[in-house]
Every structure is written in C-alpha cells, then in structure tokens.
C-alpha atoms as one frame of an Amber mdcrd trajectory, in Angstrom:
protein
   0.000   0.000   0.000   2.871   2.371   0.820   4.470   1.753  -2.576   1.155
   2.365  -4.307   0.768   5.642  -2.414   4.239   6.803  -3.419   3.606   5.950
  -7.047   0.269   7.749  -6.987   1.633  10.876  -5.278   2.857  12.637  -8.455
  -0.573  12.341 -10.033  -2.165  13.840  -6.908   0.169  16.838  -6.964  -0.476
  17.209 -10.672  -4.235  17.290 -10.142  -3.875  19.896  -7.397  -1.382  22.164
  -9.148  -1.553  21.534 -12.846  -4.976  22.782 -13.817  -6.239  21.214 -17.040
  -4.145  18.295 -18.159  -4.031  16.711 -14.680  -5.508  13.316 -14.097  -4.780
   9.659 -13.611  -3.116   9.265 -16.997  -0.921  12.380 -16.706   2.868  12.003
 -16.698   5.103  12.621 -13.695   5.078  16.106 -12.228   8.582  16.796 -13.564
   7.210  16.981 -17.086   4.057  19.057 -16.558   4.072  22.728 -17.561   3.111
  24.952 -14.643   3.716  28.489 -13.465   7.032  28.963 -11.714   5.814  29.563
  -8.163   3.508  26.560  -8.200   6.324  24.369  -9.480   8.864  25.712  -6.980
   6.601  25.269  -3.972   5.593  21.792  -5.122   9.300  20.957  -5.043   9.738
  22.552  -1.622   6.750  20.624  -0.302   8.341  17.364  -1.438  11.581  18.355
   0.258   9.785  19.235   3.497   8.114  15.826   3.454  11.429  14.055   2.962
  10.798  13.044  -0.644  14.176  14.352  -1.635  14.661  12.677  -4.993  11.290
  13.940  -6.245  12.089  17.365  -4.824  15.394  17.464  -6.707  13.690  16.519
  -9.960  11.075  19.225  -9.485  13.673  21.875  -8.645  15.483  20.895 -11.847
  12.222  21.328 -13.694  11.861  24.878 -12.377  15.020  25.830 -14.220  14.071
  23.883 -17.325  10.636  25.498 -17.633  11.572  28.965 -16.362  15.320  29.363
 -16.996  15.489  33.167 -16.734  13.428  33.649 -13.595  14.668  34.480 -10.113
  13.107  31.199  -9.028  15.439  29.303 -11.342  18.475  30.566  -9.437  16.956
  29.488  -6.128  15.940  26.143  -7.583  19.462  25.387  -8.791  20.830  25.560
  -5.267  17.849  23.753  -3.764  18.331  21.008  -6.323  21.950  20.586  -5.222
  20.856  20.455  -1.574  18.106  17.922  -2.310  20.493  15.615  -4.139  22.948
  15.951  -1.260  20.310  14.971   1.301  19.408  12.022  -0.931  23.107  11.017
  -0.948  23.162  11.296  -4.710  26.509  13.014  -4.405  27.393  12.994  -8.088
  24.203  14.885  -8.953  24.674  17.221  -5.977  28.174  18.131  -7.130  27.006
  18.645 -10.695  24.109  20.890  -9.632  26.283  22.980  -7.299  28.970  23.365
  -9.940  26.335  24.516 -12.401  25.124  27.120  -9.906  28.674  28.408  -9.447
  29.324  28.569 -13.185  26.214  30.695 -13.747  26.267  32.735 -10.523  29.921
  32.911  -9.380  29.425  36.157  -7.465  26.135  35.295  -5.836  25.813  35.556
  -2.053  25.031  31.837  -1.942  28.183  30.863  -3.867  30.069  29.944  -0.653
  27.314  27.514   0.268  27.366  25.951  -3.203  31.118  25.408  -2.923  30.626
  24.014   0.573  28.012  21.549  -0.721  30.535  20.307  -3.282  33.104  19.785
  -0.538  30.599  17.997   1.707  29.533  15.735  -1.140  33.107  14.565  -1.596
  33.830  14.469   2.126  30.955  12.153   2.934  32.198   9.621   0.386  35.596
   9.154   2.028  36.348   5.475   2.486  38.605   3.746   4.972  42.384   4.023
   4.740  42.737   0.590   3.160  41.022   1.703  -0.055  41.866   4.024  -2.919
  41.947   7.632  -1.742  40.899   9.435  -4.950  37.691  10.719  -3.330  39.660
  11.823  -0.272  41.954  13.894  -2.460  38.951  15.446  -4.208  37.459  16.290
  -0.807  40.742  17.909   0.202  40.799  20.019  -2.949  37.152  21.074  -2.562
  37.556  21.972   1.121  40.687  23.948   0.298  38.684  25.864  -2.306  36.086
  26.841   0.306  38.830  28.214   2.554  40.716  29.917  -0.278  37.768  31.511
  -2.053  35.556  32.355   0.924  37.865  32.789   3.942  35.464  35.115   5.721
  32.405  32.913   5.330  30.899  30.789   8.049  31.708  27.721   5.983  35.473
  28.263   5.998  35.913  27.366   9.669  34.025  24.093   9.296  35.894  23.377
   6.072  39.187  23.797   7.952  38.100  21.298  10.602  37.132  18.806   7.942
  40.350  19.478   6.046  42.320  18.558   9.156  40.434  15.255   9.302  41.029
  14.654   5.599  44.765  15.235   6.028  44.770  12.846   8.969  43.003  10.296
   6.781  45.525  10.684   3.962  48.408  10.442   6.414  46.861   7.257   7.782
  46.855   5.803   4.292  50.555   6.565   3.865  51.288   5.032   7.248  49.395
   1.850   6.382  51.387   1.468   3.166  54.652   2.239   4.935  54.007  -0.369
   7.628  53.143  -2.898   4.935  56.473  -2.256   3.228  58.263  -2.615   6.555
  56.614  -5.959   7.252  57.916  -7.189   3.896  61.441  -5.900   4.438  61.125
  -3.120   1.829  62.801  -0.544   3.990  63.595   2.048   1.332  60.000   2.077
   0.105  58.750   2.419   3.673  61.136   5.318   4.259  59.620   7.254   1.358
  56.109   6.835   2.757  57.032   7.865   6.286  58.971  10.864   5.027  55.923
  12.028   3.118  53.928  11.965   6.356  56.579  13.967   8.236  56.871  16.517
   5.441  53.310  16.877   4.134  51.185  15.862   7.135  53.296  16.984  10.075
  50.336  18.434  11.983  48.365  15.170  11.930  48.092  12.544  14.644  50.394
  10.243  12.652  53.484  12.463  12.678  55.057  11.033  15.847  54.706   7.445
  14.703  56.039   8.372  11.259  59.229   9.729  12.846  59.627   6.540  14.873
  59.077   4.368  11.785  61.628   6.470   9.937  64.104   5.776  12.717  63.404
   2.050  12.334  63.737   2.125   8.563  66.951   4.160   8.537  68.566   1.754
  10.980  67.446  -1.209   8.883  69.095   0.142   5.716  72.274   1.170   7.519
  71.849   4.927   7.910  72.335   5.515  11.651  72.933   9.259  11.279  69.599
   9.713   9.557  68.000   7.562  12.236  69.495   9.831  14.922  68.074  12.887
  13.168  64.599  11.389  13.043  64.778  10.371  16.690  66.024  13.851  17.634
  63.128  15.550  15.828  60.771  13.125  17.533  62.239  13.972  20.935  62.049
  17.703  20.266  58.422  17.699  19.143  56.952  14.776  21.076  59.186  14.373
  24.139  56.606  12.619  26.300  55.148  10.331  23.659  55.352   6.550  23.594
  56.933   6.807  20.144  59.863   8.815  21.478  60.407   6.325  24.276  60.443
   3.482  21.767  62.798   5.401  19.468  65.149   6.101  22.367  65.248   2.411
  23.304  65.757   1.438  19.676  68.686   3.808  19.277  70.200   2.534  22.524
  69.926  -1.079  21.370  70.959  -0.827  17.739  72.675   2.405  16.785  76.008
   1.505  18.392  76.418  -1.515  16.129  76.863   0.865  13.197  79.651   2.882
  14.834  83.187   2.089  13.674
C-alpha cells in the first residue's frame, strides 16, 4: 500500500497544481508545464516531506521550464541540496557546480562550494582503499577556505580538512608499515617521510618519525636515524613513540659505529 501511495503521489500533486491536463493518466510532475511559483513550492513541499529525490527533480524542472526567472536561481541551489540529502553526491556536485558557473558572485556561492566539498567528504572510504575521493574532498575543502575565507563555511571546512589530512596520512602510514613488514625498507622510508613533510600536523606524525628511525637503521643509515629520533624527541618528548625510538637507538645504533 505504501508503494502504491508513493507511485500515486505525483498524479495527486499534478491534479492539485496543474490545472487542465491533470488526471490519472498524466505524466510525472517533472514533465508538466506549470507556473514557476507553483512548481517551486511543489518541489519545496516534497523536500519538506522528505521526498528528496522527487524534490530534486522538481527543482530541476523549475530551471528547465523557467530558466530566466529568479526562481530558477533558487531552484538550482535547492536542487543541489536535495540531491545531497538524498546522498546522490554525483548529482549534488554537478548541480552545485552549475550554480557556481552561472552565478559565481552570488551571495550563496560559498554555500554551493561548501556543498561540493561535503559531497566529496561524505564519500571518504577507509584508509585501506583508494583515496581518490579523499583527495577530491581535500581540494574542494581547500577551495572553500581559499575563495571564501570570511564565510561561516570556511571554519568548518578547515576542521574537515584537518580530518582529511589525517586520513591521507593514515593511508601513507598503512602502506609504509606494509612495506616494513615485507622488508622493503627504502620504500617504507619514502612513505614515512611524506607523512613527516606533508602531514606533520596530523596525529600520525610522531609514529612516522619513529618508523623512519626504524627504517633508517634497517638500511644502515644511523645518522639519519638519529636525526629522526632527535626531531621526535624535540616535538613529542613525552610520547610513547619517542620512548620506543630512544630504546631502539640505545639497542641498535652503536652496532653501526666504527
């Protein structure tokens, strides 16, 4: 019965808002010509009721039927929001990008850019998977901060950017540890160095310095190991990673002297 009600709902809205041409055999509301306000508020009503996919389609139809109206501009952004709520992130990004391309200086442009960033951010997978989406989220969040630094969205974008960087650093750490476990010390060194150089403010930085110390000792570079341990001690003197690095240097570094 619920499915039947959902299927019948477009015809009911059509009969209420469409004037002549409405009826049981009429097509979906997205394809019925109506005045712009009726169409826009039909879309908003769907959104308010949680029917977000139908709302998005109707907001798209506002622009299609009335492309030069003030309502079309509003509908473009509402369409992006509706797709975002529906977790149709690809469509949300496309709609928000379209809004920005047509209205780059609009007061709602920061929000459109923020919606793009959120749509990427909410697709971030775990550190064991490909991080292409994570990199796109990083780029989009950086754009919010760069283009709209004084907006209310920039502060939240910065918080999310910090989490994204932590996520990317975690990916590098996972790969580095994998290389270590397989005795590929040079490859692991490159990964850990990237964390210490590009993600030094993340939660992984201390461990990366310790792993660098391990890797440098394993490939016979005690001086480099000492440098990594020294940086670790200077920046994270009370951490467990510094204590482990200190013990490691005590146990193994002397074997390389002379």
